[in-house]
Coordinates of C-alpha atoms and ligand atoms in Angstrom, one line a residue:
X14 CA 17.6 -8.5 0.8
X15 CA 15.2 -10.2 -1.6
X16 CA 12.0 -8.1 -0.6
X17 CA 10.8 -6.6 -3.9
X18 CA 9.1 -3.7 -1.9
X19 CA 12.1 -3.0 0.1
X20 CA 13.9 -2.6 -3.2
X21 CA 11.3 -0.4 -4.7
X22 CA 11.4 1.8 -1.4
X23 CA 15.2 2.1 -1.8
X24 CA 15.1 3.0 -5.5
X25 CA 16.8 -0.3 -6.6
X26 CA 14.0 -1.6 -9.0
X27 CA 11.8 0.7 -10.9
X28 CA 8.2 1.5 -10.0
X29 CA 5.8 4.3 -10.9
X30 CA 5.7 6.3 -7.9
X31 CA 3.1 8.5 -7.0
X32 CA 4.2 9.8 -3.5
X33 CA 7.3 9.5 -1.2
X34 CA 8.5 10.9 2.0
X35 CA 11.0 9.8 4.5
X36 CA 8.7 7.0 6.1
X37 CA 6.4 5.8 3.0
X38 CA 6.1 5.1 -0.6
X39 CA 3.2 4.8 -2.9
X40 CA 3.2 3.5 -6.3
X41 CA 1.2 1.9 -9.2
X42 CA 0.5 -1.8 -8.8
X43 CA 2.0 -3.5 -11.7
X44 CA -1.1 -6.0 -12.2
X45 CA -4.0 -3.1 -11.7
X46 CA -7.3 -4.5 -10.5
X47 CA -8.9 -1.2 -11.3
X48 CA -8.4 2.0 -13.4
X49 CA -6.7 3.4 -9.9
X50 CA -4.7 0.9 -8.0
X51 CA -1.9 2.1 -5.9
X52 CA 0.2 0.3 -3.2
X53 CA 1.2 2.3 -0.3
X54 CA 4.1 0.9 1.9
X55 CA 6.2 1.8 4.7
X56 CA 10.0 1.8 3.9
X57 CA 10.5 -0.1 7.0
X58 CA 10.3 -4.0 6.5
X59 CA 7.4 -5.5 8.3
X60 CA 5.9 -8.5 7.0
X61 CA 2.1 -8.1 7.7
X62 CA -0.6 -6.2 9.6
X63 CA -0.3 -9.3 12.2
X64 CA 3.2 -8.7 12.8
X65 CA 3.1 -4.8 13.5
X66 CA 4.4 -4.5 17.1
X67 CA 3.0 -1.8 19.5
X68 CA 5.9 0.2 19.1
X69 CA 4.7 0.8 15.3
X70 CA 1.1 1.9 16.1
X71 CA 1.9 5.5 15.1
X72 CA 3.4 4.1 11.8
X73 CA 0.0 2.4 10.9
X74 CA -1.8 5.8 11.7
X75 CA 0.5 7.6 9.4
X76 CA 0.4 4.8 6.7
X77 CA -3.6 5.5 6.6
X78 CA -3.2 9.1 6.5
X79 CA -0.9 8.6 3.6
X80 CA -3.4 6.5 1.9
X81 CA -6.1 9.1 2.4
X82 CA -3.7 11.9 1.0
X83 CA -2.7 9.9 -2.1
X84 CA -6.6 9.3 -2.7
X85 CA -7.3 13.0 -2.2
X86 CA -4.6 14.1 -5.0
X87 CA -5.8 11.3 -7.4
X88 CA -9.3 12.8 -6.9
X89 CA -11.4 9.9 -6.4
X90 CA -14.4 11.9 -5.9
X91 CA -16.8 9.0 -6.1
X92 CA -14.9 6.9 -3.5
X93 CA -12.4 4.1 -3.1
X94 CA -11.4 1.2 -1.2
X95 CA -8.4 0.4 1.0
X96 CA -7.5 -3.5 1.5
X97 CA -4.8 -5.0 3.6
X98 CA -4.3 -8.4 2.7
X99 CA -2.8 -10.3 5.8
X100 CA -1.3 -13.9 5.5
X101 CA -2.4 -17.0 3.4
X102 CA -6.0 -16.7 3.9
X103 CA -6.3 -13.1 3.3
X104 CA -4.6 -13.8 0.0
X105 CA -1.3 -11.8 0.6
X106 CA 1.6 -12.5 -1.7
X107 CA 4.2 -9.8 -1.0
X108 CA 5.4 -10.3 2.5
X109 CA 5.8 -6.6 3.1
X110 CA 3.0 -4.6 4.8
X111 CA 1.1 -2.4 2.0
X112 CA -2.3 -1.0 1.8
X113 CA -3.9 -1.4 -1.8
X114 CA -5.9 1.9 -2.9
X115 CA -8.5 0.9 -5.6
X116 CA -10.7 3.3 -7.4
X117 CA -12.1 4.6 -10.5
X118 CA -14.8 2.1 -10.8
X119 CA -17.8 0.7 -8.6
X120 CA -16.1 -2.2 -6.5
X121 CA -18.2 -5.4 -5.7
X122 CA -19.0 -6.5 -2.4
X123 CA -18.5 -9.0 -0.7
X124 CA -14.9 -9.9 -2.0
X125 CA -14.2 -13.4 -3.1
Ligands
LIG19 P1 -0.8 -9.0 -2.2 O1 -1.5 -9.9 -2.8 O2 -2.0 -8.0 -1.0 O3 0.3 -9.3 -1.4 O4 -0.7 -7.9 -3.4 C1 0.8 -7.7 -3.8 C2 0.5 -7.0 -4.8 O5 1.8 -6.4 -5.4 C3 -0.1 -7.5 -6.1 O6 -1.4 -6.6 -6.5 C4 1.0 -7.3 -7.0 O7 0.4 -7.0 -8.5 C5 1.8 -6.1 -6.7 N1 3.1 -6.1 -7.1 C6 4.0 -7.3 -7.3 N2 5.2 -6.8 -7.7 C7 5.1 -5.6 -7.9 C8 6.1 -4.6 -8.5 N3 7.3 -4.9 -8.8 N4 5.8 -3.3 -8.6 C9 4.5 -3.0 -8.4 N5 3.3 -3.8 -7.9 C10 3.7 -5.3 -7.8
LIG20 ZN1 10.6 -5.4 2.7

């Protein structure tokens, strides 16, 4: 399997993990766009938000919960942003569902 995030979830390539449980992993983005830039992924390979099936509705809820818990643990008191890039127009490059957690500076809006 070639998916880089599956390999990170299985521990086959190194990543700076900040959270891990039976279903999810959170690790530092290799090319951070903010002082805090974490990716939260399910261990299960799902290509993108648009390909999530109804049977994985619960997984989506837990994914957001893990993102919130990681944000709490990193003490992002002034706030943060969660982003799920989806498909080519969404700027998705890695085809394994992931949530970006960005914080540590004021983020511009709207995005480009
Ligand atoms: P996206 O454009 O939403 O698909 O974001 C993919 C993100 O994964 C980018 O921010 C990359 O910097 C990040 N990324 C790619 N490979 C790795 C890796 N091996 N470890 C950590 N982050 C990575
Ligand atoms: Zn994968």
